[in-house]
Every structure is written in C-alpha cells, then in structure tokens.
Coordinates of C-alpha atoms and ligand atoms in Angstrom, one line a residue:
E1 CA -23.2 -151.4 -103.0
L2 CA -22.6 -153.8 -100.1
K3 CA -20.4 -151.1 -98.6
K4 CA -23.5 -149.0 -97.7
L5 CA -24.8 -152.0 -95.7
K6 CA -23.6 -152.9 -92.3
R7 CA -23.9 -156.6 -91.6
I8 CA -25.6 -157.1 -88.3
S9 CA -25.8 -160.9 -88.5
E10 CA -25.7 -163.5 -91.2
Y11 CA -29.2 -162.6 -92.4
E12 CA -29.6 -159.0 -91.2
W13 CA -28.2 -155.9 -92.9
E14 CA -28.5 -152.3 -91.8
I15 CA -28.3 -148.9 -93.5
S16 CA -27.3 -146.2 -91.0
P17 CA -29.5 -143.1 -91.2
V18 CA -28.1 -140.4 -93.5
G19 CA -29.6 -137.2 -94.7
D20 CA -33.3 -137.0 -93.7
M21 CA -33.6 -140.6 -92.7
K22 CA -35.3 -140.8 -89.3
V23 CA -34.6 -144.4 -88.6
P24 CA -32.1 -147.0 -90.1
G25 CA -33.0 -149.2 -93.0
K26 CA -33.0 -152.9 -92.4
I27 CA -32.8 -155.7 -95.0
F28 CA -33.3 -159.3 -94.0
A29 CA -31.6 -161.5 -96.5
S30 CA -28.7 -163.8 -97.2
Q31 CA -25.5 -162.3 -98.8
K32 CA -26.5 -163.8 -102.1
L33 CA -30.0 -162.3 -102.0
V34 CA -28.6 -158.9 -101.0
E35 CA -26.1 -159.0 -103.9
E36 CA -28.9 -159.9 -106.3
M37 CA -31.3 -157.3 -105.0
D38 CA -31.9 -154.3 -107.4
E39 CA -30.3 -151.1 -106.2
K40 CA -33.7 -149.4 -106.2
V41 CA -34.6 -151.4 -103.1
Y42 CA -31.9 -149.6 -101.0
E43 CA -33.1 -146.3 -102.4
Q44 CA -36.7 -147.0 -101.6
V45 CA -35.9 -148.4 -98.1
C46 CA -34.1 -145.1 -97.4
N47 CA -37.0 -143.0 -98.9
V48 CA -39.4 -144.8 -96.5
A49 CA -37.1 -144.2 -93.6
S50 CA -37.4 -140.5 -94.1
L51 CA -41.2 -140.4 -93.7
P52 CA -42.6 -138.6 -90.6
G53 CA -43.4 -140.7 -87.6
I54 CA -41.7 -143.9 -88.7
V55 CA -40.8 -146.2 -85.8
K56 CA -37.8 -148.4 -85.3
A57 CA -36.7 -149.1 -88.9
S58 CA -37.7 -149.1 -92.6
I59 CA -37.6 -152.8 -93.4
A60 CA -37.2 -155.0 -96.5
M61 CA -37.9 -158.7 -96.7
P62 CA -35.7 -161.3 -98.4
D63 CA -37.9 -161.3 -101.5
A64 CA -37.8 -157.5 -101.8
H65 CA -37.7 -155.9 -105.2
W66 CA -38.5 -152.5 -106.7
G67 CA -42.1 -151.3 -106.3
Y68 CA -44.2 -148.2 -106.6
G69 CA -43.0 -146.0 -103.7
F70 CA -42.3 -148.7 -101.1
P71 CA -40.3 -151.7 -102.3
I72 CA -42.4 -154.8 -102.7
G73 CA -41.4 -156.7 -99.6
G74 CA -41.4 -153.4 -97.6
V75 CA -42.6 -153.1 -94.0
A76 CA -42.9 -149.8 -92.1
A77 CA -44.8 -148.8 -88.9
F78 CA -45.9 -145.3 -88.1
D79 CA -46.9 -143.7 -84.8
P80 CA -49.9 -141.3 -85.1
E81 CA -48.7 -139.5 -81.9
E82 CA -45.5 -138.7 -83.6
G83 CA -47.0 -137.3 -86.8
G84 CA -47.0 -140.7 -88.4
I85 CA -48.3 -141.0 -91.9
I86 CA -50.3 -143.4 -94.1
S87 CA -49.2 -143.9 -97.7
V88 CA -50.8 -145.4 -100.8
G89 CA -47.3 -146.7 -101.8
G90 CA -47.1 -148.5 -98.5
V91 CA -50.1 -150.6 -99.3
G92 CA -50.0 -151.0 -103.1
Y93 CA -52.5 -151.0 -105.9
D94 CA -54.0 -154.4 -105.2
I95 CA -55.2 -153.6 -101.7
S96 CA -55.2 -156.7 -99.5
C97 CA -53.9 -159.0 -102.2
G98 CA -53.4 -162.2 -100.4
V99 CA -53.4 -165.9 -100.2
R100 CA -55.8 -168.5 -98.7
T101 CA -55.1 -172.2 -98.3
L102 CA -57.8 -174.8 -98.1
L103 CA -57.1 -178.2 -96.6
T104 CA -58.6 -181.4 -98.1
P105 CA -58.6 -184.7 -96.2
L106 CA -57.3 -186.3 -99.4
E107 CA -53.9 -187.8 -100.2
K108 CA -52.1 -187.1 -103.5
N109 CA -52.7 -190.6 -104.9
E110 CA -56.5 -190.2 -104.5
V111 CA -56.4 -186.9 -106.4
I112 CA -54.0 -187.7 -109.3
P113 CA -56.6 -189.8 -111.2
H114 CA -59.0 -186.9 -111.2
L115 CA -56.4 -184.2 -111.6
E116 CA -57.1 -183.3 -115.3
T117 CA -60.9 -183.0 -114.6
L118 CA -60.3 -181.0 -111.4
V119 CA -58.1 -178.4 -113.0
K120 CA -60.5 -178.1 -116.0
M121 CA -63.5 -177.7 -113.7
L122 CA -61.8 -175.2 -111.5
F123 CA -60.7 -173.2 -114.5
E124 CA -64.4 -173.1 -115.7
T125 CA -65.8 -172.4 -112.3
V126 CA -63.5 -169.7 -110.9
P127 CA -63.5 -166.8 -113.4
S128 CA -60.0 -165.7 -114.2
G129 CA -58.3 -163.3 -116.6
V130 CA -58.1 -159.5 -117.1
G131 CA -61.4 -157.9 -116.1
S132 CA -62.9 -161.3 -115.4
E133 CA -66.5 -161.3 -114.2
G134 CA -68.5 -163.7 -112.1
T135 CA -72.1 -164.5 -111.6
I136 CA -72.7 -162.1 -108.6
K137 CA -73.9 -158.7 -109.8
L138 CA -73.8 -155.9 -107.3
S139 CA -75.1 -152.4 -107.6
P140 CA -73.0 -149.7 -105.8
S141 CA -75.3 -149.7 -102.8
Q142 CA -75.3 -153.5 -102.5
L143 CA -71.5 -153.4 -102.8
D144 CA -71.4 -151.0 -99.8
E145 CA -72.5 -154.0 -97.7
V146 CA -69.5 -156.0 -98.9
L147 CA -67.1 -153.2 -98.2
V148 CA -68.3 -152.9 -94.6
E149 CA -68.8 -156.6 -93.8
G150 CA -66.1 -158.4 -95.9
A151 CA -66.1 -162.2 -95.8
K152 CA -69.0 -161.9 -93.3
W153 CA -71.2 -160.7 -96.1
A154 CA -70.2 -163.6 -98.2
V155 CA -71.0 -166.1 -95.5
K156 CA -74.3 -164.4 -94.9
K157 CA -75.1 -164.9 -98.6
G158 CA -74.4 -168.6 -98.3
Y159 CA -70.8 -168.6 -99.6
G160 CA -69.1 -170.7 -96.9
I161 CA -69.9 -171.3 -93.2
P162 CA -69.5 -169.0 -90.1
E163 CA -66.6 -171.1 -88.9
D164 CA -64.6 -170.0 -92.0
L165 CA -64.4 -166.5 -90.6
E166 CA -62.3 -167.6 -87.6
Y167 CA -59.5 -168.5 -90.0
I168 CA -59.2 -165.2 -91.8
E169 CA -57.2 -162.3 -90.6
E170 CA -59.4 -159.7 -89.0
K171 CA -62.0 -162.6 -88.7
G172 CA -62.9 -161.8 -92.2
C173 CA -64.1 -158.2 -91.6
M174 CA -61.8 -155.3 -90.8
P175 CA -63.4 -152.5 -88.8
G176 CA -63.2 -148.9 -89.9
A177 CA -64.5 -149.2 -93.4
D178 CA -66.6 -146.3 -94.8
P179 CA -67.9 -146.9 -98.4
S180 CA -68.8 -143.2 -98.7
F181 CA -65.0 -142.6 -99.1
V182 CA -64.9 -145.0 -102.1
S183 CA -65.6 -143.4 -105.5
M184 CA -68.6 -144.4 -107.7
E185 CA -66.1 -145.3 -110.4
A186 CA -64.5 -147.8 -108.1
K187 CA -67.8 -149.4 -107.2
K188 CA -69.0 -149.5 -110.8
R189 CA -65.8 -151.2 -111.9
Q190 CA -66.3 -153.9 -109.2
H191 CA -69.9 -154.5 -110.4
R192 CA -69.3 -158.2 -111.3
Q193 CA -65.9 -158.9 -110.0
I194 CA -66.6 -160.5 -106.6
G195 CA -65.6 -164.1 -106.7
T196 CA -63.0 -163.7 -109.5
L197 CA -59.3 -164.4 -109.6
G198 CA -58.0 -161.7 -111.9
S199 CA -54.9 -162.0 -114.1
G200 CA -51.2 -162.5 -114.2
N201 CA -49.6 -163.2 -110.8
H202 CA -52.9 -164.4 -109.4
Y203 CA -53.3 -168.1 -109.3
L204 CA -55.3 -171.0 -107.9
E205 CA -53.2 -174.1 -107.3
I206 CA -53.7 -177.7 -106.3
Q207 CA -50.7 -178.7 -104.2
Y208 CA -49.6 -181.5 -102.0
V209 CA -47.6 -181.5 -98.8
S210 CA -44.2 -182.9 -99.8
E211 CA -42.4 -182.3 -96.5
I212 CA -43.3 -181.6 -92.9
Y213 CA -40.6 -179.7 -91.0
N214 CA -42.4 -179.2 -87.7
Q215 CA -44.7 -182.0 -86.7
E216 CA -46.2 -180.2 -83.7
V217 CA -47.2 -177.1 -85.6
A218 CA -48.3 -179.1 -88.7
E219 CA -50.7 -181.0 -86.5
V220 CA -52.1 -177.9 -85.0
F221 CA -52.6 -176.5 -88.6
G222 CA -54.1 -179.8 -89.8
L223 CA -51.3 -180.6 -92.2
F224 CA -50.0 -184.0 -93.0
K225 CA -47.6 -185.6 -95.5
N226 CA -48.9 -186.1 -99.0
Q227 CA -52.1 -184.2 -98.2
V228 CA -53.7 -182.3 -101.0
V229 CA -54.4 -178.6 -100.4
V230 CA -55.7 -175.8 -102.5
T231 CA -54.0 -172.4 -102.4
F232 CA -55.2 -169.3 -104.2
H233 CA -53.8 -165.8 -104.6
C234 CA -55.9 -162.8 -105.5
G235 CA -56.9 -159.4 -104.1
S236 CA -59.5 -156.6 -104.3
R237 CA -59.7 -156.6 -108.1
A238 CA -60.7 -153.4 -109.8
L239 CA -62.0 -151.8 -106.7
G240 CA -58.7 -151.8 -104.8
H241 CA -56.9 -150.5 -107.9
Q242 CA -59.3 -147.7 -108.4
I243 CA -59.1 -146.7 -104.7
A244 CA -55.3 -146.4 -105.0
T245 CA -55.6 -144.4 -108.2
D246 CA -58.2 -142.1 -106.7
Y247 CA -56.2 -141.4 -103.5
L248 CA -52.8 -140.7 -105.2
P249 CA -53.7 -137.1 -106.1
V250 CA -55.5 -136.6 -102.8
L251 CA -52.5 -137.6 -100.8
A252 CA -50.1 -135.8 -103.1
K253 CA -52.0 -132.6 -102.3
A254 CA -52.0 -133.5 -98.6
A255 CA -48.2 -134.1 -98.6
R256 CA -47.7 -130.6 -100.0
K257 CA -50.1 -129.1 -97.6
Y258 CA -48.4 -130.7 -94.5
G259 CA -44.9 -130.1 -95.9
I260 CA -43.9 -133.7 -96.4
P261 CA -41.3 -134.1 -99.2
I262 CA -42.5 -136.4 -102.0
K263 CA -39.6 -138.5 -103.3
E264 CA -41.6 -140.7 -105.6
K265 CA -45.1 -140.3 -107.1
E266 CA -46.5 -143.3 -105.2
L267 CA -44.8 -142.4 -101.9
V268 CA -47.4 -139.7 -101.4
C269 CA -48.9 -139.7 -97.9
A270 CA -50.8 -137.8 -95.3
P271 CA -50.6 -137.7 -91.5
I272 CA -52.8 -140.5 -90.1
D273 CA -54.7 -138.0 -88.1
S274 CA -55.4 -135.6 -91.0
P275 CA -58.7 -135.6 -92.8
E276 CA -56.9 -136.8 -96.0
G277 CA -55.2 -139.6 -94.1
E278 CA -58.4 -140.7 -92.4
S279 CA -60.3 -140.7 -95.7
Y280 CA -57.7 -142.9 -97.4
F281 CA -57.7 -145.3 -94.4
K282 CA -61.5 -145.7 -94.5
A283 CA -61.4 -146.4 -98.2
M284 CA -58.4 -148.7 -97.9
V285 CA -60.3 -150.8 -95.3
C286 CA -63.1 -151.1 -97.8
G287 CA -60.5 -152.5 -100.2
I288 CA -59.4 -155.0 -97.6
N289 CA -63.0 -156.2 -97.0
C290 CA -63.6 -156.5 -100.7
A291 CA -60.6 -158.8 -101.0
L292 CA -61.7 -160.9 -98.0
A293 CA -65.2 -161.3 -99.5
N294 CA -63.7 -162.1 -102.9
R295 CA -61.5 -164.9 -101.4
Q296 CA -64.5 -166.2 -99.4
V297 CA -66.7 -166.5 -102.6
I298 CA -63.8 -168.3 -104.4
T299 CA -63.5 -170.7 -101.4
H300 CA -67.2 -171.6 -102.0
L301 CA -66.6 -172.2 -105.7
V302 CA -63.6 -174.4 -105.0
R303 CA -65.6 -176.4 -102.5
E304 CA -68.4 -177.0 -105.0
V305 CA -65.9 -178.4 -107.5
F306 CA -64.3 -180.7 -105.1
Q307 CA -67.7 -181.9 -103.8
E308 CA -68.7 -182.8 -107.3
I309 CA -65.8 -185.1 -107.8
F310 CA -65.4 -186.2 -104.2
P311 CA -68.9 -186.3 -102.7
G312 CA -69.3 -185.5 -99.1
I313 CA -65.8 -183.9 -98.9
F314 CA -65.2 -180.6 -96.9
L315 CA -62.3 -178.2 -97.4
K316 CA -61.4 -176.4 -94.2
V317 CA -59.8 -173.0 -94.3
L318 CA -56.2 -173.2 -93.0
Y319 CA -55.9 -169.4 -93.0
D320 CA -56.2 -166.3 -95.1
V321 CA -53.3 -163.8 -95.2
S322 CA -53.1 -160.5 -96.9
H323 CA -49.8 -159.1 -98.1
N324 CA -50.8 -155.5 -99.2
T325 CA -52.2 -153.7 -96.2
C326 CA -52.0 -151.0 -93.6
K327 CA -53.3 -152.3 -90.2
V328 CA -53.7 -150.8 -86.8
E329 CA -51.7 -153.0 -84.4
H330 CA -50.2 -152.7 -80.9
H331 CA -46.5 -153.3 -80.6
L332 CA -43.9 -153.0 -77.8
I333 CA -41.6 -150.1 -78.6
N334 CA -38.9 -149.4 -75.9
G335 CA -41.0 -151.3 -73.4
K336 CA -44.1 -149.4 -74.1
L337 CA -47.2 -150.7 -75.9
K338 CA -47.8 -148.4 -78.9
K339 CA -50.7 -148.2 -81.3
L340 CA -49.1 -148.2 -84.8
Y341 CA -50.1 -148.2 -88.4
V342 CA -48.2 -151.0 -89.9
H343 CA -47.7 -151.0 -93.7
R344 CA -46.9 -154.3 -95.3
K345 CA -46.5 -154.1 -99.0
G346 CA -45.7 -157.5 -100.5
A347 CA -45.1 -158.7 -97.0
T348 CA -47.1 -161.1 -94.9
R349 CA -48.1 -160.7 -91.2
A350 CA -46.4 -163.3 -89.2
W351 CA -47.4 -163.1 -85.6
G352 CA -45.9 -165.4 -83.0
P353 CA -47.7 -167.4 -80.3
G354 CA -50.0 -165.6 -77.8
R355 CA -51.8 -163.1 -80.0
K356 CA -55.4 -163.1 -79.0
E357 CA -56.5 -162.1 -82.6
L358 CA -55.5 -165.6 -83.8
P359 CA -57.8 -168.6 -83.8
K360 CA -57.8 -170.3 -80.4
E361 CA -55.8 -173.4 -81.4
Y362 CA -53.2 -171.3 -83.3
Q363 CA -52.5 -169.1 -80.4
K364 CA -50.2 -171.6 -78.8
V365 CA -48.0 -171.9 -81.9
G366 CA -48.3 -168.7 -83.9
Q367 CA -49.9 -167.6 -87.1
P368 CA -49.8 -169.6 -90.4
V369 CA -47.8 -167.7 -93.0
I370 CA -48.6 -168.7 -96.5
I371 CA -45.9 -168.2 -99.1
G372 CA -46.1 -168.7 -102.9
G373 CA -43.1 -169.8 -104.9
S374 CA -44.1 -170.2 -108.6
M375 CA -46.2 -172.5 -110.6
G376 CA -43.2 -174.8 -111.2
T377 CA -41.5 -174.7 -107.8
A378 CA -42.4 -175.2 -104.1
S379 CA -44.5 -173.0 -102.0
Y380 CA -44.4 -173.0 -98.2
I381 CA -46.4 -172.8 -95.0
L382 CA -44.5 -171.1 -92.2
V383 CA -45.3 -170.0 -88.7
G384 CA -44.7 -166.6 -87.1
T385 CA -42.4 -166.1 -84.1
E386 CA -42.0 -163.8 -81.2
E387 CA -38.5 -162.9 -82.5
G388 CA -40.2 -161.7 -85.7
E389 CA -42.5 -159.5 -83.7
E390 CA -39.5 -157.8 -82.1
K391 CA -37.4 -157.6 -85.3
A392 CA -40.0 -156.8 -88.0
F393 CA -43.4 -156.0 -86.3
G394 CA -44.3 -159.7 -87.0
S395 CA -43.7 -159.8 -90.7
A396 CA -42.3 -162.1 -93.3
C397 CA -41.7 -162.4 -97.0
H398 CA -44.7 -162.9 -99.3
G399 CA -43.3 -165.0 -102.1
A400 CA -40.1 -165.7 -104.0
G401 CA -40.1 -162.3 -105.5
R402 CA -39.4 -161.4 -109.1
T403 CA -36.0 -161.5 -110.5
M404 CA -37.0 -160.7 -114.1
S405 CA -39.2 -157.9 -115.2
R406 CA -42.6 -158.8 -116.8
N407 CA -41.4 -157.3 -120.1
Q408 CA -38.1 -159.3 -120.0
A409 CA -40.1 -162.5 -119.2
I410 CA -42.4 -162.0 -122.2
K411 CA -39.4 -161.7 -124.5
T412 CA -37.7 -164.7 -122.9
F413 CA -40.3 -167.4 -122.6
R414 CA -42.9 -169.1 -124.7
A415 CA -46.3 -170.1 -123.2
D416 CA -46.5 -173.5 -125.0
Q417 CA -43.0 -174.4 -123.9
I418 CA -43.8 -173.5 -120.2
I419 CA -47.0 -175.6 -120.3
E420 CA -45.1 -178.6 -121.8
N421 CA -42.2 -178.4 -119.4
L422 CA -44.5 -178.2 -116.4
R423 CA -46.6 -181.2 -117.7
K424 CA -43.4 -183.2 -117.8
K425 CA -42.9 -182.4 -114.1
G426 CA -46.5 -183.6 -113.4
I427 CA -48.0 -180.1 -113.2
I428 CA -51.1 -179.3 -115.2
V429 CA -51.4 -175.6 -116.0
M430 CA -54.4 -173.8 -117.6
A431 CA -54.2 -170.1 -118.3
K432 CA -56.4 -167.4 -119.8
S433 CA -53.5 -165.4 -121.2
K434 CA -50.4 -166.7 -122.9
K435 CA -48.6 -163.4 -122.3
G436 CA -49.6 -163.6 -118.6
L437 CA -48.2 -167.1 -118.4
C438 CA -44.8 -166.0 -119.8
E439 CA -44.7 -163.1 -117.3
E440 CA -45.1 -165.7 -114.6
A441 CA -42.6 -168.3 -115.8
P442 CA -41.0 -170.0 -112.8
E443 CA -37.6 -168.7 -114.0
A444 CA -38.8 -165.1 -113.7
Y445 CA -38.8 -165.6 -109.9
K446 CA -36.0 -165.9 -107.3
D447 CA -35.2 -169.2 -105.7
V448 CA -38.1 -169.6 -103.2
N449 CA -36.0 -172.0 -101.1
E450 CA -33.3 -169.4 -100.6
V451 CA -35.9 -166.7 -99.7
I452 CA -37.5 -169.1 -97.1
E453 CA -34.1 -170.0 -95.7
A454 CA -33.3 -166.4 -95.2
T455 CA -36.7 -165.5 -93.7
C456 CA -36.4 -168.4 -91.2
K457 CA -32.8 -168.0 -90.3
A458 CA -33.3 -164.3 -89.7
G459 CA -35.8 -165.5 -87.0
L460 CA -38.9 -164.0 -88.6
T461 CA -40.6 -167.4 -89.1
K462 CA -40.2 -171.2 -88.8
K463 CA -40.7 -173.7 -91.5
V464 CA -43.8 -175.9 -91.2
A465 CA -44.5 -177.6 -94.5
K466 CA -43.4 -177.6 -98.1
L467 CA -46.1 -177.6 -100.9
I468 CA -45.5 -178.9 -104.4
P469 CA -47.9 -177.9 -107.2
I470 CA -49.8 -180.5 -109.3
G471 CA -52.3 -178.2 -110.9
C472 CA -52.3 -174.4 -111.5
I473 CA -54.8 -171.9 -112.9
K474 CA -53.5 -168.6 -114.0
G475 CA -55.4 -165.5 -115.1
Ligands
LIG501 P1 -47.2 -160.7 -105.8 O1 -47.7 -160.7 -107.2 O2 -48.3 -160.7 -104.8 O3 -46.2 -159.7 -105.6 O4 -46.5 -162.1 -105.7 C1 -46.8 -163.1 -104.9 C2 -45.8 -164.3 -105.0 O5 -46.5 -165.4 -105.5 C3 -44.7 -164.1 -106.0 O6 -43.6 -163.4 -105.3 C4 -44.3 -165.5 -106.4 O7 -43.2 -166.0 -105.7 C5 -45.6 -166.2 -106.1 N1 -46.2 -166.8 -107.3 C6 -46.5 -166.2 -108.5 N2 -47.1 -167.0 -109.4 C7 -47.3 -168.2 -108.7 C8 -47.9 -169.4 -109.0 O8 -48.5 -169.6 -110.1 N3 -47.9 -170.4 -108.1 C9 -47.4 -170.2 -106.8 N4 -47.4 -171.2 -105.9 N5 -46.7 -169.0 -106.5 C10 -46.7 -168.0 -107.4
LIG502 MN1 -52.5 -158.9 -106.4
LIG503 MN1 -50.1 -160.6 -104.2

C-alpha cells in the first residue's frame, strides 16, 4: 500500500492524481500511523479528490480512519467559482460536534478531595446518554431562535456571560442559518435536547495540566501547571443527525441532476451555488448554531456545579472548537485570496497568528486547538500555525482516532474492568451505558501522543499543554 504513497517529508505523504482525481491526495502522518491506517482512508481521500471544484489537495489528518463518504480526519476546500460542491459526507452526521475547555483557577490538589462528589454532581447535572433530555423545553418556533443565534441565544437566556461568546469559533453564532430549511422532524426530535451531552464518544472530563510545552502561549491561553480544567465533547444532538439524514436524498438527487458521479452513499453533494447546495448550507449552519448553544448551556451547568463546591469560583472559557463543519473562509491560493468552502470532518480548525476572527489576545499566538485522547490517556491543547494554513487550510487532527471498531471493542472489553482499571490510575469514570463505555475503552483508540507528534512535526500545530484526566463522564 505504501507504494501508492509518495513520501514528501517525514510526516507528509502524497497520492498523485490518477483517474478522475482533480488534485493530489495528501496524508499527514508518521510512517507508523500510515502503515496502521485502514486502506479505506486512501480510497476515500481519492474519492474526495475527484469532486468538482476541489482546491489544492484532498487531505487526511494523522488520526484519520474510515468514515461515511469523507474519511474521519478529512479536510477539503472547494471554490464556488470553479463549480465547487458542498457535501453531507464532508461534514458528518453530528454537525459541529466539538470540544470546549473551561479553565478553573484551582490546582489539582485542591480538587482531588472533592473529586468523587464533583464527578457525581456533574453526572447528575449534565444529562447524558442516548436520547438524553434536559430541563429546557423548546417548541419548533422557539428552537428557530436557537438555530439562528447559537450560543448568543443561550447567553441571552442567562446561560453564561456575553464575554463567553468571544471564546467560541464564529463568536458563538455562525451567520447564514435559515431554520425554514430544517425539517419539522428535526426540530421535534430536538425538543428537549439542548444542554445535553449525548452518548458514546461524547464526554465531560475533569483534567489537570500535567505539562506545559510552550510557556509563552500557555500564559496567553491562561494555562498553568497542575491547573484543573474541564473539557467536554458533544455536538448538535438529534437535530444535526436529522439534518444530515434529510439532506442525503436531496443531495443525491442533485448530484445526478448536475452530473456529479456518486462514489459512496454519503459522498453525495451539490454545487455550492445550486439551490440544493444552498439549502443544505443554510440547514447545516442551523446545526452548527444548535451545537454552539448546546455547549453554552452545558458550560453554565458545569459552572453551577463547581460554584456549589467551590463558592465564588468562575470557570473561564478557553475556547470552543468544532470538528464537523463546512465553513466559508478566505485562503491564499497561488497568491490570490479566495473565498472557499472548507469541509473539516473529524478535523479541527487550527489557525495561526494574525487571524482577525480570533479573540484579541490569541491573535498574536494563534488559535487554541483542543484534542481529546481517551478517558484513560492524555489529551492536548495545541496552537495553530501559519505553516498549517498553507499546508492544510489551517487544520489539525481532532483526537487520537479509533483503531478498533465499536463492535470489536464491545466484544473485547468489559465495562466493570475498564472502570476498575481507570480507578487504579486515579480516574473516576461514570457512564450511562456499559456498552458505550466498552466502545470507548482507551485501547480502542490510537496512541494520542503519536498522533500529536505527527500533527506538530508536520507543522500543522505546536504543542502547548498536556492534560491528564481525573474524572470522566460518558453517555
Ligand atoms: P469523535 O467521536 O468526535 O470522532 O472523536 C473525538 C476524539 O475524542 C476521539 O478520536 C478520541 O481520541 C477522543 N475521545 C473519545 N472518548 C474520550 C474521552 O472519554 N476522553 C477524552 N479525553 N477523549 C476522548
Ligand atoms: Mn459527535
Ligand atoms: Mn466529535
């Protein structure tokens, strides 16, 4: 398999265009990660490279693995002036699934005595599990406000403070949403799901900073050694999933209408400028805003729990990143600034210094990039680079990436054993579903350290801090 790949540098591999590929494929990874990558990744990278209007390259991140249509860990940008497309498979089912980190002013040794209580209270306060429901009930028309305003809606309703919005991509509200393009079914399913974590891979974790790699950037981000932080991972819940499901047939029909070959069910797409492409985009932005509102409400719930145990404490938002999106961004292509539709599916935006969209104080260092590992291993805070903007439209990995299928993991691991093993390591885990816990066993994931090394050595990001879990809540 390696034969098909041309090694460009130690952490960069290329697939020369063959057949109807319009651009090369590009994989950022170490030799070991490339060797372990499932073959489907190559195939999917090539499929994406053959889509109309793709710019520069079809890219896979070091944590890439098979996904629906695009690989998870896939990045591709399309030029609307060149017939560029937008694809459901380039965003994924959990639209705007993402991660937010909250900073506490506490050190690990202040939190450990309260850890058991904290985990239990967070588990009781932040609803989790399949189809989990919260206390906020929204009729379809009330939900429309959420879909247009995102986290701004949540702040308006008292969940958080206006300053929080500064520290969310898109400032908490992505423009271009139109709820009339979201089905009633999607809105009904979301009725009570705002402020809930969901299941499986979604988590809420208490972590501490075990290592600082870059003191200057860490200071700008407000990170210090032994500091306790809270990181959680969730997305747009039922609404996003239903939007993806609703638009698959719409874009399948559109692909046939516009003569775009469909290589996989989820790779269906439509030209950005077509009515079908525009409709999906407007609905997808609603999904993004739903996820941003969701994480904002959860932020509020986490703060309440911490304030109960540590009166007077405030948890500041470090940043909120989404790793399942299509965004309108400007990038330099052959010396010309181009408006592109950048799909990142299981990939995190990782802008370098200077981008005016970033919070003021982050502009001089670049964007915080929040990467999960597993409930038993490290997670990381990275920072974006200019080199990454050139090489990968400012993108990075989004996690360790699976190495074992969910089914395989269920057959291999036992929930009680996982909980016991983690407790021995000083990590308290509470989960709604035993099956879900097995699916997420730390051993079901690649080595996060290896993935981070590759991402950084490829120049896409720089390491800032390492986080070690002490408490984890799973759906
Ligand atoms: P996704 O499900 O969005 O594709 O995966 C996000 C990433 O989160 C995975 O690649 C994995 O590395 C990481 N992850 C999954 N479960 C946990 C967890 O419980 N804690 C942490 N810190 N990371 C996790
Ligand atoms: Mn998700
Ligand atoms: Mn995710």
